[in-house]
PDB file of C-alpha atoms in Angstrom:
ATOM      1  CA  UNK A  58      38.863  -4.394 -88.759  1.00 46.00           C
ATOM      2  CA  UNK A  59      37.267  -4.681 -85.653  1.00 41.00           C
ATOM      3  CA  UNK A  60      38.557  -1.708 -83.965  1.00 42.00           C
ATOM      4  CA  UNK A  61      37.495   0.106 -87.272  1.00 42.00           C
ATOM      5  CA  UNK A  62      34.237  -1.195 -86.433  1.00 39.00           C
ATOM      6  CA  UNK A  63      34.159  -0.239 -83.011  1.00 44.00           C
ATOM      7  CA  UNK A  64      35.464   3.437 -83.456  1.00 44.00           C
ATOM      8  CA  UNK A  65      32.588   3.677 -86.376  1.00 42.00           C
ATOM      9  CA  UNK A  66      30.130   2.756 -83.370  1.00 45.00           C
ATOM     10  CA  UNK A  67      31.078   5.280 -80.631  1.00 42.00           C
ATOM     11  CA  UNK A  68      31.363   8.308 -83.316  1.00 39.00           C
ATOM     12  CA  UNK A  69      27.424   7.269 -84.541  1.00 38.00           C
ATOM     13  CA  UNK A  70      26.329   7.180 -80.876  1.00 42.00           C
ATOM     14  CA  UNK A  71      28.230  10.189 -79.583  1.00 44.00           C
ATOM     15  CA  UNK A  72      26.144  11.976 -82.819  1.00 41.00           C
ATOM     16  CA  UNK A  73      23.149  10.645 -82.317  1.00 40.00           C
ATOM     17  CA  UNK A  74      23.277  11.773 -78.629  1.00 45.00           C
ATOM     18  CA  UNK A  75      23.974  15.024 -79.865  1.00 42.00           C
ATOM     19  CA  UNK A  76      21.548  15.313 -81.568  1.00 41.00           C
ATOM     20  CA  UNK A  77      18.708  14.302 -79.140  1.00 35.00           C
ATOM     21  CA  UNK A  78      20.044  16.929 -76.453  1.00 34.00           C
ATOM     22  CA  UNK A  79      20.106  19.802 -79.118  1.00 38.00           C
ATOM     23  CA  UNK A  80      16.304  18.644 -79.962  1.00 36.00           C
ATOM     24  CA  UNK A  81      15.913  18.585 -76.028  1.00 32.00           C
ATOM     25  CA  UNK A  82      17.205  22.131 -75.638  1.00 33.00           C
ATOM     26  CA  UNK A  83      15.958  23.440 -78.405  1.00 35.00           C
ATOM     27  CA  UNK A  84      12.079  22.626 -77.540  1.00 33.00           C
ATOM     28  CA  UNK A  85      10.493  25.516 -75.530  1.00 33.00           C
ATOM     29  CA  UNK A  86       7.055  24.348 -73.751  1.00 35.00           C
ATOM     30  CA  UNK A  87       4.723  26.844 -73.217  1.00 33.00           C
ATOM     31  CA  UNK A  88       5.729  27.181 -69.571  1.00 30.00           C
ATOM     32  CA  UNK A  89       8.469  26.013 -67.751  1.00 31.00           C
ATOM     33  CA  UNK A  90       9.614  25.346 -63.887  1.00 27.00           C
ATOM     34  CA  UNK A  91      12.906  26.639 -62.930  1.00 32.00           C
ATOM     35  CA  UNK A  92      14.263  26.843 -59.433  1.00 30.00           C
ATOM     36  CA  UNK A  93      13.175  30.485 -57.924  1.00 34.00           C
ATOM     37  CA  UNK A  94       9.790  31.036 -60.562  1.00 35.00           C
ATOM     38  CA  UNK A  95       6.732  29.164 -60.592  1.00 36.00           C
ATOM     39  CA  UNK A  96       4.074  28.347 -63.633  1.00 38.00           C
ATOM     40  CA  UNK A  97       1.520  30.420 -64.392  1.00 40.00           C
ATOM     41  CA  UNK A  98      -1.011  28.155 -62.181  1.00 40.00           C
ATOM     42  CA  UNK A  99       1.128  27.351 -59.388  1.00 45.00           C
ATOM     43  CA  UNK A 100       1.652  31.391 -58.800  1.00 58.00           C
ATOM     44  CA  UNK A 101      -2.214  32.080 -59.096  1.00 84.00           C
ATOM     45  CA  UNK A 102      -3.475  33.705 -56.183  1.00 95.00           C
ATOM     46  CA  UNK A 103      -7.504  32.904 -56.140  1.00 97.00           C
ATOM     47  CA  UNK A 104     -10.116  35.847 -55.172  1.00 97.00           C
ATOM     48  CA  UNK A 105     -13.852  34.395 -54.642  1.00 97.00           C
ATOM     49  CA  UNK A 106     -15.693  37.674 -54.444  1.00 96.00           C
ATOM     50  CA  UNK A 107     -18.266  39.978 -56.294  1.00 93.00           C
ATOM     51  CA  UNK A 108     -18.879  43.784 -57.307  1.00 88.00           C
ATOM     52  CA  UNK A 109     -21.482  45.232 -54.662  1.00 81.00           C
ATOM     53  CA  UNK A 110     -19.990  43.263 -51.887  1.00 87.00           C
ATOM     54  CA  UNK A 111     -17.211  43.572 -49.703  1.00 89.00           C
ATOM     55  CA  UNK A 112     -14.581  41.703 -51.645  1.00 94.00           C
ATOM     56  CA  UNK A 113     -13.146  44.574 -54.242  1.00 97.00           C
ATOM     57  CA  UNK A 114     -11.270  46.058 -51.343  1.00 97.00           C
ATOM     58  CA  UNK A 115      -9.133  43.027 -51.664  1.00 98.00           C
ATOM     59  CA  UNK A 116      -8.884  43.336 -55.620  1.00 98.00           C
ATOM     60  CA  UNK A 117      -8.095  47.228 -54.579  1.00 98.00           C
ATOM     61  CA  UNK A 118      -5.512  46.027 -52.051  1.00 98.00           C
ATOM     62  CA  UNK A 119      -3.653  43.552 -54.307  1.00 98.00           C
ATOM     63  CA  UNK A 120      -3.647  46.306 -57.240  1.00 98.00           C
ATOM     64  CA  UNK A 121      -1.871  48.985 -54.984  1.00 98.00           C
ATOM     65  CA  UNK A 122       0.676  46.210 -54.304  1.00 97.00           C
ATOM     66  CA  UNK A 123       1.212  44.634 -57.437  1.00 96.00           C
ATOM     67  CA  UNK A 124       0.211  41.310 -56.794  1.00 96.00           C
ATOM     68  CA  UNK A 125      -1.613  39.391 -59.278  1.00 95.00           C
ATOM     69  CA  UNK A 126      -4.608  37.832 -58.742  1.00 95.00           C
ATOM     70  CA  UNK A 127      -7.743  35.870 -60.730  1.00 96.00           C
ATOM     71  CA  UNK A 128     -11.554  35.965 -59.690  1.00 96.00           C
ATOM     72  CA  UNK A 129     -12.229  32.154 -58.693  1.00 96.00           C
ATOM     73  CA  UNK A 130     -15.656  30.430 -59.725  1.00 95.00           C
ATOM     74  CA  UNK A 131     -17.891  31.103 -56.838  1.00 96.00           C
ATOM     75  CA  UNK A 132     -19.762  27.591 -56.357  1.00 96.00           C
ATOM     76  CA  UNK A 133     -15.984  26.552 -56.045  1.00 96.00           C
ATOM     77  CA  UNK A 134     -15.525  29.133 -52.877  1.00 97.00           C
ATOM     78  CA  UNK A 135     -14.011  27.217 -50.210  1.00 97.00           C
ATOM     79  CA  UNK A 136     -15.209  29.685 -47.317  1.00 97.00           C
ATOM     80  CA  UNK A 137     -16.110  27.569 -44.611  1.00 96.00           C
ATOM     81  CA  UNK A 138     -19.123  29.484 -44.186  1.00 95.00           C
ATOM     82  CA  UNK A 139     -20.026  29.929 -47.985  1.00 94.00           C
ATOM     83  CA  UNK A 140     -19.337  33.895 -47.941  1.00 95.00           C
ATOM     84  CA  UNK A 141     -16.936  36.206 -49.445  1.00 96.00           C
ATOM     85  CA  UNK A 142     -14.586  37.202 -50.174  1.00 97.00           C
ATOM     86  CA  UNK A 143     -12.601  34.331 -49.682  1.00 98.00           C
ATOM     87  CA  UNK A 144      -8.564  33.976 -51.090  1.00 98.00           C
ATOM     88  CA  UNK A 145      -6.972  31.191 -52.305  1.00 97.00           C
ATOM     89  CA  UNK A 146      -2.788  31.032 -52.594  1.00 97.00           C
ATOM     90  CA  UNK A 147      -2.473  28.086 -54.568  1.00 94.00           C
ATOM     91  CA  UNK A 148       1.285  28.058 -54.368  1.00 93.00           C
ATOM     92  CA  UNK A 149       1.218  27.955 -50.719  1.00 94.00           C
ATOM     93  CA  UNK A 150      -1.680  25.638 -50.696  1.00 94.00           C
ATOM     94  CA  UNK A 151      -3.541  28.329 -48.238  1.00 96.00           C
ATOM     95  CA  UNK A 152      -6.828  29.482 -47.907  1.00 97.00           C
ATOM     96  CA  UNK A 153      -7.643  32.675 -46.376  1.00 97.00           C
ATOM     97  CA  UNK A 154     -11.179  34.424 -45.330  1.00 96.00           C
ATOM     98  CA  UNK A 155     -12.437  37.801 -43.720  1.00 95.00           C
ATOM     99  CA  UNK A 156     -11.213  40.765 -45.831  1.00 96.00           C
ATOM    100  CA  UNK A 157      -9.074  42.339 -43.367  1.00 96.00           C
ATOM    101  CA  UNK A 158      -7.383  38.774 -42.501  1.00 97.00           C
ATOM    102  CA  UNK A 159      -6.511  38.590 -46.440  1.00 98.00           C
ATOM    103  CA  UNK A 160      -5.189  42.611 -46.738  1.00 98.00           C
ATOM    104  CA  UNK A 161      -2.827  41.382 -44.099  1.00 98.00           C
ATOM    105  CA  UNK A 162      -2.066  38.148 -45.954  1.00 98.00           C
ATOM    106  CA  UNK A 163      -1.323  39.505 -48.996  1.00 98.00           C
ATOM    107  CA  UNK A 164       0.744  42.865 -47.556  1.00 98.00           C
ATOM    108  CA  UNK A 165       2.754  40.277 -45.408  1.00 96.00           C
ATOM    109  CA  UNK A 166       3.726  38.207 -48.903  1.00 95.00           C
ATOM    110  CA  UNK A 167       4.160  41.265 -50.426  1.00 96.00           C
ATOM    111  CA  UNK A 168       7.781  42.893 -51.016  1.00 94.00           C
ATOM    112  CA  UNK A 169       6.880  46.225 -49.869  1.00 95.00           C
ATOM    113  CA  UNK A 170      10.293  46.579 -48.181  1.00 95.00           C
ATOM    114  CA  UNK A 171       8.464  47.978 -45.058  1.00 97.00           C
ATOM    115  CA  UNK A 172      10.483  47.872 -41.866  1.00 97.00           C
ATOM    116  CA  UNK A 173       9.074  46.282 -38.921  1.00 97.00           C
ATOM    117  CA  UNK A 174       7.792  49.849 -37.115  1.00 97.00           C
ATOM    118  CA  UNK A 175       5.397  50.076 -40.664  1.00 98.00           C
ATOM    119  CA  UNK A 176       4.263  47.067 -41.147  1.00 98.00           C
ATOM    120  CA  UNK A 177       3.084  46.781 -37.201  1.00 98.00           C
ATOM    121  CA  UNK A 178       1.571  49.780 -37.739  1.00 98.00           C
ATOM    122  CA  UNK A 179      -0.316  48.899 -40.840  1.00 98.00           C
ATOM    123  CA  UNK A 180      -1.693  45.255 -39.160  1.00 98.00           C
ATOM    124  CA  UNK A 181      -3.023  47.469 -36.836  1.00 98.00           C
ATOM    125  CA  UNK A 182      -5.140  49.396 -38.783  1.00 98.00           C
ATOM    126  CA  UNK A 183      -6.242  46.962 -40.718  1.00 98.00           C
ATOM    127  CA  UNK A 184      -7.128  45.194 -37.537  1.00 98.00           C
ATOM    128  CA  UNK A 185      -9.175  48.684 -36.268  1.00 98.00           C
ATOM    129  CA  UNK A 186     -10.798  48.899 -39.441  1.00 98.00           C
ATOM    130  CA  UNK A 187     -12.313  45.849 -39.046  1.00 96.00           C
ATOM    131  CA  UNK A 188     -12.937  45.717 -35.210  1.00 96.00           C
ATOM    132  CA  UNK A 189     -13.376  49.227 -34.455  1.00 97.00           C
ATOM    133  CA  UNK A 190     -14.651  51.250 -37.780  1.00 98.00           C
ATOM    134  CA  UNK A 191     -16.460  48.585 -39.261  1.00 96.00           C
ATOM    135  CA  UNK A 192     -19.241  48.592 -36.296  1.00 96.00           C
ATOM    136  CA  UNK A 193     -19.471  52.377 -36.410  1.00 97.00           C
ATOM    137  CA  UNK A 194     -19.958  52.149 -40.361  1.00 97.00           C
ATOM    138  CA  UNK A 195     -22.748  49.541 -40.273  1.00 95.00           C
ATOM    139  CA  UNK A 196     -25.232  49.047 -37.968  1.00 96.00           C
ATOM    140  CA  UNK A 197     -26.146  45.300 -38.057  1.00 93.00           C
ATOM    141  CA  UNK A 198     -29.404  43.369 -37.228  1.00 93.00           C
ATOM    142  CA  UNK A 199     -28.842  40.465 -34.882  1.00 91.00           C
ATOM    143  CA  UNK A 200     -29.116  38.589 -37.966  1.00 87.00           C
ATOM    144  CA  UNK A 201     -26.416  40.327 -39.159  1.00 86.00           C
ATOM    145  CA  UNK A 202     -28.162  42.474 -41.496  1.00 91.00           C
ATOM    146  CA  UNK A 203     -26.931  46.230 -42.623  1.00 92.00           C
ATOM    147  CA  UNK A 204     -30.052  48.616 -41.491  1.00 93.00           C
ATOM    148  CA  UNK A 205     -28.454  51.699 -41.215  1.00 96.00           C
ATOM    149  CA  UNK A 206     -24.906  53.092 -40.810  1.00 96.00           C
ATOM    150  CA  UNK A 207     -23.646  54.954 -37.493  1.00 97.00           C
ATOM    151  CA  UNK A 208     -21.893  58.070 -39.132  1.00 97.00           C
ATOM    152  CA  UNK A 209     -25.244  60.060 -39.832  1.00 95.00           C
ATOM    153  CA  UNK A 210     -24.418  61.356 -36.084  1.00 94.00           C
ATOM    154  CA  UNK A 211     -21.014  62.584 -33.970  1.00 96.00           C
ATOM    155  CA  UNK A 212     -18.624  59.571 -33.135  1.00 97.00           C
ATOM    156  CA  UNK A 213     -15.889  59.855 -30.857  1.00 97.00           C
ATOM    157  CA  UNK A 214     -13.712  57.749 -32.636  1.00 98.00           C
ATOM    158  CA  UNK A 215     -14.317  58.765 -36.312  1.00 98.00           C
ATOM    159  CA  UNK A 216     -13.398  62.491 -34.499  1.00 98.00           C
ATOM    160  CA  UNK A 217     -10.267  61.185 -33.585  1.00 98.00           C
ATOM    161  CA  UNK A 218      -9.545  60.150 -36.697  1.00 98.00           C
ATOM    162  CA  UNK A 219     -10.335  63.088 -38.280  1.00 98.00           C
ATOM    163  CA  UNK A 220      -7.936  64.610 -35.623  1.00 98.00           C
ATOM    164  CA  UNK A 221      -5.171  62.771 -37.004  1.00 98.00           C
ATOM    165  CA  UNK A 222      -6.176  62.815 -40.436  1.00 98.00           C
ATOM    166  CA  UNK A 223      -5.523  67.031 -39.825  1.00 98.00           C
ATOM    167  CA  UNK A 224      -1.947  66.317 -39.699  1.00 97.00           C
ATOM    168  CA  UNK A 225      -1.075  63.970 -42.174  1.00 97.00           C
ATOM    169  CA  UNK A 226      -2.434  62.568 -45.587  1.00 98.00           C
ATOM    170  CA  UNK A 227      -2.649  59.045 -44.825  1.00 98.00           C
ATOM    171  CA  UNK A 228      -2.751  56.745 -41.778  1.00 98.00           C
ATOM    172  CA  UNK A 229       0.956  55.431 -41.564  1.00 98.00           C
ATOM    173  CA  UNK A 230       4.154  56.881 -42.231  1.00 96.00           C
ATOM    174  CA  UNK A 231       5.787  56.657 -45.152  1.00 96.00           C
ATOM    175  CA  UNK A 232       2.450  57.319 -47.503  1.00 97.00           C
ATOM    176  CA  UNK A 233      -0.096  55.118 -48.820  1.00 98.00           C
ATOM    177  CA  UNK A 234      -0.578  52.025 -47.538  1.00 98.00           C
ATOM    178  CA  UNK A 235      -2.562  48.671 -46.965  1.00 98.00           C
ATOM    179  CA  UNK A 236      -3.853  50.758 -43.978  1.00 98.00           C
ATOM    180  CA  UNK A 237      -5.584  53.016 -45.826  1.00 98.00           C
ATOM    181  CA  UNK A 238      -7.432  50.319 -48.170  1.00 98.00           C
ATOM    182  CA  UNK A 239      -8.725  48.687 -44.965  1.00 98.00           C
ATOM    183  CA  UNK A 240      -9.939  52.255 -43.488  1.00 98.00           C
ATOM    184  CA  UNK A 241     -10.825  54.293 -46.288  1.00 98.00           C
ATOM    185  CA  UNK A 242     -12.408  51.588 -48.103  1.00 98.00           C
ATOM    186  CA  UNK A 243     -15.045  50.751 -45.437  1.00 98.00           C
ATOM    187  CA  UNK A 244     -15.634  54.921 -45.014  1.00 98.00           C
ATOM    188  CA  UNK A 245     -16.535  54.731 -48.890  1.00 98.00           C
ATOM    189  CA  UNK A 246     -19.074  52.322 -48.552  1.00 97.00           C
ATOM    190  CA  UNK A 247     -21.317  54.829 -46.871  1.00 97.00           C
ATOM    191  CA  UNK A 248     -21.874  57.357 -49.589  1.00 96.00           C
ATOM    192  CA  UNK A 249     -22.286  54.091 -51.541  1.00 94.00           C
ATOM    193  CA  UNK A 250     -24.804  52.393 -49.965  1.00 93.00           C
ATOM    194  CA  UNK A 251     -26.799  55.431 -48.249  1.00 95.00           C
ATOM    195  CA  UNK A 252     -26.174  58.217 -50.935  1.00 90.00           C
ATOM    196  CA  UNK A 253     -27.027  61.712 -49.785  1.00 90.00           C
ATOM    197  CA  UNK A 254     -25.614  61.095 -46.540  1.00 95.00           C
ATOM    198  CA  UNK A 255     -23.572  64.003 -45.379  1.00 96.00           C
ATOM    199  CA  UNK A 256     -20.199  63.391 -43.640  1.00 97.00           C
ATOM    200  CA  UNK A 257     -18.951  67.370 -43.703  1.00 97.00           C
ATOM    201  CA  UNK A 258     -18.495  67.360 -39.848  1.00 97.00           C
ATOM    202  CA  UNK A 259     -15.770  65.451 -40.259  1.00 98.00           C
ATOM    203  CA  UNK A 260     -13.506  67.314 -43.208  1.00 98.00           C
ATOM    204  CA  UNK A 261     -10.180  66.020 -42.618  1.00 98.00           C
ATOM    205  CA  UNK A 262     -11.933  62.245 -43.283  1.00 98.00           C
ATOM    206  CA  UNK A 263     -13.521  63.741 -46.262  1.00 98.00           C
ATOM    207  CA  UNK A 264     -10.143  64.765 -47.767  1.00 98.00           C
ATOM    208  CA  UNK A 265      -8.989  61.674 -46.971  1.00 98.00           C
ATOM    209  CA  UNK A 266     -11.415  59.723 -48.641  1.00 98.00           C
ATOM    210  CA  UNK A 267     -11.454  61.626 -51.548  1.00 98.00           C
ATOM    211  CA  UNK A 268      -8.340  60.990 -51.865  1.00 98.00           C
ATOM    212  CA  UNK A 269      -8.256  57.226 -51.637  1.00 98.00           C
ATOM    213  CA  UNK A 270     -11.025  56.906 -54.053  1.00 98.00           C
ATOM    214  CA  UNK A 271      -9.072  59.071 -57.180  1.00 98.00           C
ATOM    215  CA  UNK A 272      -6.490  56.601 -56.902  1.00 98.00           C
ATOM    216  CA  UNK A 273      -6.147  54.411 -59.855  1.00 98.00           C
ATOM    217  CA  UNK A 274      -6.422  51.080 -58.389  1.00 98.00           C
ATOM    218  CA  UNK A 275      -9.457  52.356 -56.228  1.00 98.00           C
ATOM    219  CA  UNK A 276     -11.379  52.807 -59.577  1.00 97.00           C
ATOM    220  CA  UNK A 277     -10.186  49.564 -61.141  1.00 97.00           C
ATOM    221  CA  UNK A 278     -11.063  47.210 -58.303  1.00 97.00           C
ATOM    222  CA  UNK A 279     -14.345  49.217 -57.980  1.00 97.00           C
ATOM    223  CA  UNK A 280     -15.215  50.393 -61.074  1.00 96.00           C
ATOM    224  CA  UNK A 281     -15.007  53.739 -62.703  1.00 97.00           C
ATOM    225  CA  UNK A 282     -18.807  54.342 -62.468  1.00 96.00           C
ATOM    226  CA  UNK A 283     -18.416  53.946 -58.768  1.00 96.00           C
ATOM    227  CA  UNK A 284     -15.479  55.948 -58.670  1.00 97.00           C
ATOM    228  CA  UNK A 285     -16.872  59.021 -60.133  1.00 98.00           C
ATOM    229  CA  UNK A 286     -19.467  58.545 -58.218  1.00 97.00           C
ATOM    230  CA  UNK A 287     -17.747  58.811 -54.457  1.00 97.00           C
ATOM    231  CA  UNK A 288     -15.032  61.610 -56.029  1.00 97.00           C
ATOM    232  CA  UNK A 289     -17.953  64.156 -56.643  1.00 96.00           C
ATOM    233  CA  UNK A 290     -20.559  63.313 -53.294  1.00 96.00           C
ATOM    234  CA  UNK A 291     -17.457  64.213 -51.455  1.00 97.00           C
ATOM    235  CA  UNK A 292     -16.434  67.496 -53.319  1.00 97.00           C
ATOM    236  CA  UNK A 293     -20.183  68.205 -52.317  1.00 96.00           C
ATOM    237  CA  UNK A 294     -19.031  67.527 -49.091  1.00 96.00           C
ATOM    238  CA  UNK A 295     -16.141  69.415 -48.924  1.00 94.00           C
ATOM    239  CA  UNK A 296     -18.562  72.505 -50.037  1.00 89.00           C
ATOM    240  CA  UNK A 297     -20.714  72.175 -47.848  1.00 56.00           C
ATOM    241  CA  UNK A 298     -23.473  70.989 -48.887  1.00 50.00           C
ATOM    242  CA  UNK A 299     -25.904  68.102 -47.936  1.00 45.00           C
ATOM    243  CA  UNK A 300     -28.052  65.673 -50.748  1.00 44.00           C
ATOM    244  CA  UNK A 301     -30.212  64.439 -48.100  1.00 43.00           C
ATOM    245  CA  UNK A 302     -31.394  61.274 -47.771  1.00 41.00           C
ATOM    246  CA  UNK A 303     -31.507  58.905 -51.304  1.00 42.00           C
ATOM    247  CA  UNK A 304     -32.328  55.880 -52.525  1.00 40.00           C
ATOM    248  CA  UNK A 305     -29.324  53.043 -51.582  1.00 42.00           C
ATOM    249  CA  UNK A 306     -26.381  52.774 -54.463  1.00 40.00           C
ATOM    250  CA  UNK A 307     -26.756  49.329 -54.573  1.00 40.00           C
ATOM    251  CA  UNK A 308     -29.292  48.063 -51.506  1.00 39.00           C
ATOM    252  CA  UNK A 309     -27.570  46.751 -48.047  1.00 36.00           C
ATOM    253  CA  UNK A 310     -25.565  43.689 -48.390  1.00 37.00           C
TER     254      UNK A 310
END
């Protein structure tokens, strides 16, 4: 009788366990952690940025390389300086500021596949866009504000690009790049902040920038109002022809 008793025991537990780890397996949260994914949150990569600034060359940047991203709440902007745009990886716990220091964060984490001769070459032109073109593109007060941009006259360098811009359709091997965000997308702010100006001299840039701005991602991270915008001042441009001097897109910045 007692070893009845006992075997009755052990089958009601070993059912009863059963039970609990179908329930267990059964139950689907809303989002779960498995070795090689991340949650929703923990993958977030933060943007702190606005439209009429600087920071949609980032958005453009992580849209042409498929990385997802959310706008962060600017009083929460961690910039050390208050500015944007400003990036937050929350899954690496980093914090990164300066656009062309977060194009080359996010093209680094990105699984382009590049080899090493393409990616050096794309750092580097993100780096000239930002130390080099960057200057030419906006002359600065020594408080640091815009007054006037440097490509209403020649420019040796912006020649030489247009040199190499006569042989090829973007800056790097291989096609489109992170290189060209960081070039073309400072170029673009011109005819955006001093509309009329007149950049024919250079046609092989024009092309180019044309280009760039018909891409899909350009006019999502931008805006298509923008977009159509830049697209037809440079067929102008490509004709010819010279608005003259207008009233600023959206004022200096």
């Amino acid at each position: 009788r007692i070893r009845t008793l006992s075997m009755f025991r052990l089958v009601l537990i070993t059912l009863l366990n059963a039970t609990v780890v179908a329930a267990f397996v059964s139950f689907s949260p809303p989002y779960r952690y498995n070795a090689g994914t991340t949650t929703a949150l923990s993958m977030a990569k933060v943007l702190y940025g606005s439209q009429g600034s600087r920071s949609p060359l980032c958005n453009w940047a992580a849209y042409e390389l498929d990385v997802p991203i959310t706008m962060g709440d600017l009083p929460k902007n961690p910039h050390p300086f208050g500015q944007i745009p400003c990036l937050v990886d929350e899954e690496e716990d980093a914090t990164c500021f300066e656009s062309g220091a977060i194009l080359g964060y996010l093209y680094t984490n990105a699984d382009t596949g590049d080899s090493q001769k393409r990616k050096a070459a794309i750092l580097s032109w993100i780096a000239w866009a930002n130390a080099s073109l960057d200057p030419i593109c906006f002359l600065e007060t020594p408080e640091g504000k815009v007054y006037d941009t440097g490509l209403k006259g020649p420019n040796r360098r912006v020649e030489r690009l247009d040199e190499i811009l006569s042989k090829q359709d973007f800056l790097v091997d291989g096609g489109f790049s992170t290189a060209d965000v960081a070039v073309a997308a400072y170029l673009l702010y011109v005819p955006q902040f001093f509309q009329g100006i007149d950049l024919s001299r250079w046609p092989n840039v024009v092309r180019y920038m044309k280009d760039c701005a018909s891409r899909d991602a350009y006019g999502k991270a931008f805006g298509p109002q923008v977009q159509n915008y830049l697209v037809k001042s440079l067929e102008v441009m490509q004709g010819g022809e010279s608005g003259g001097e207008k009233k600023k897109l959206f004022g200096v910045f």
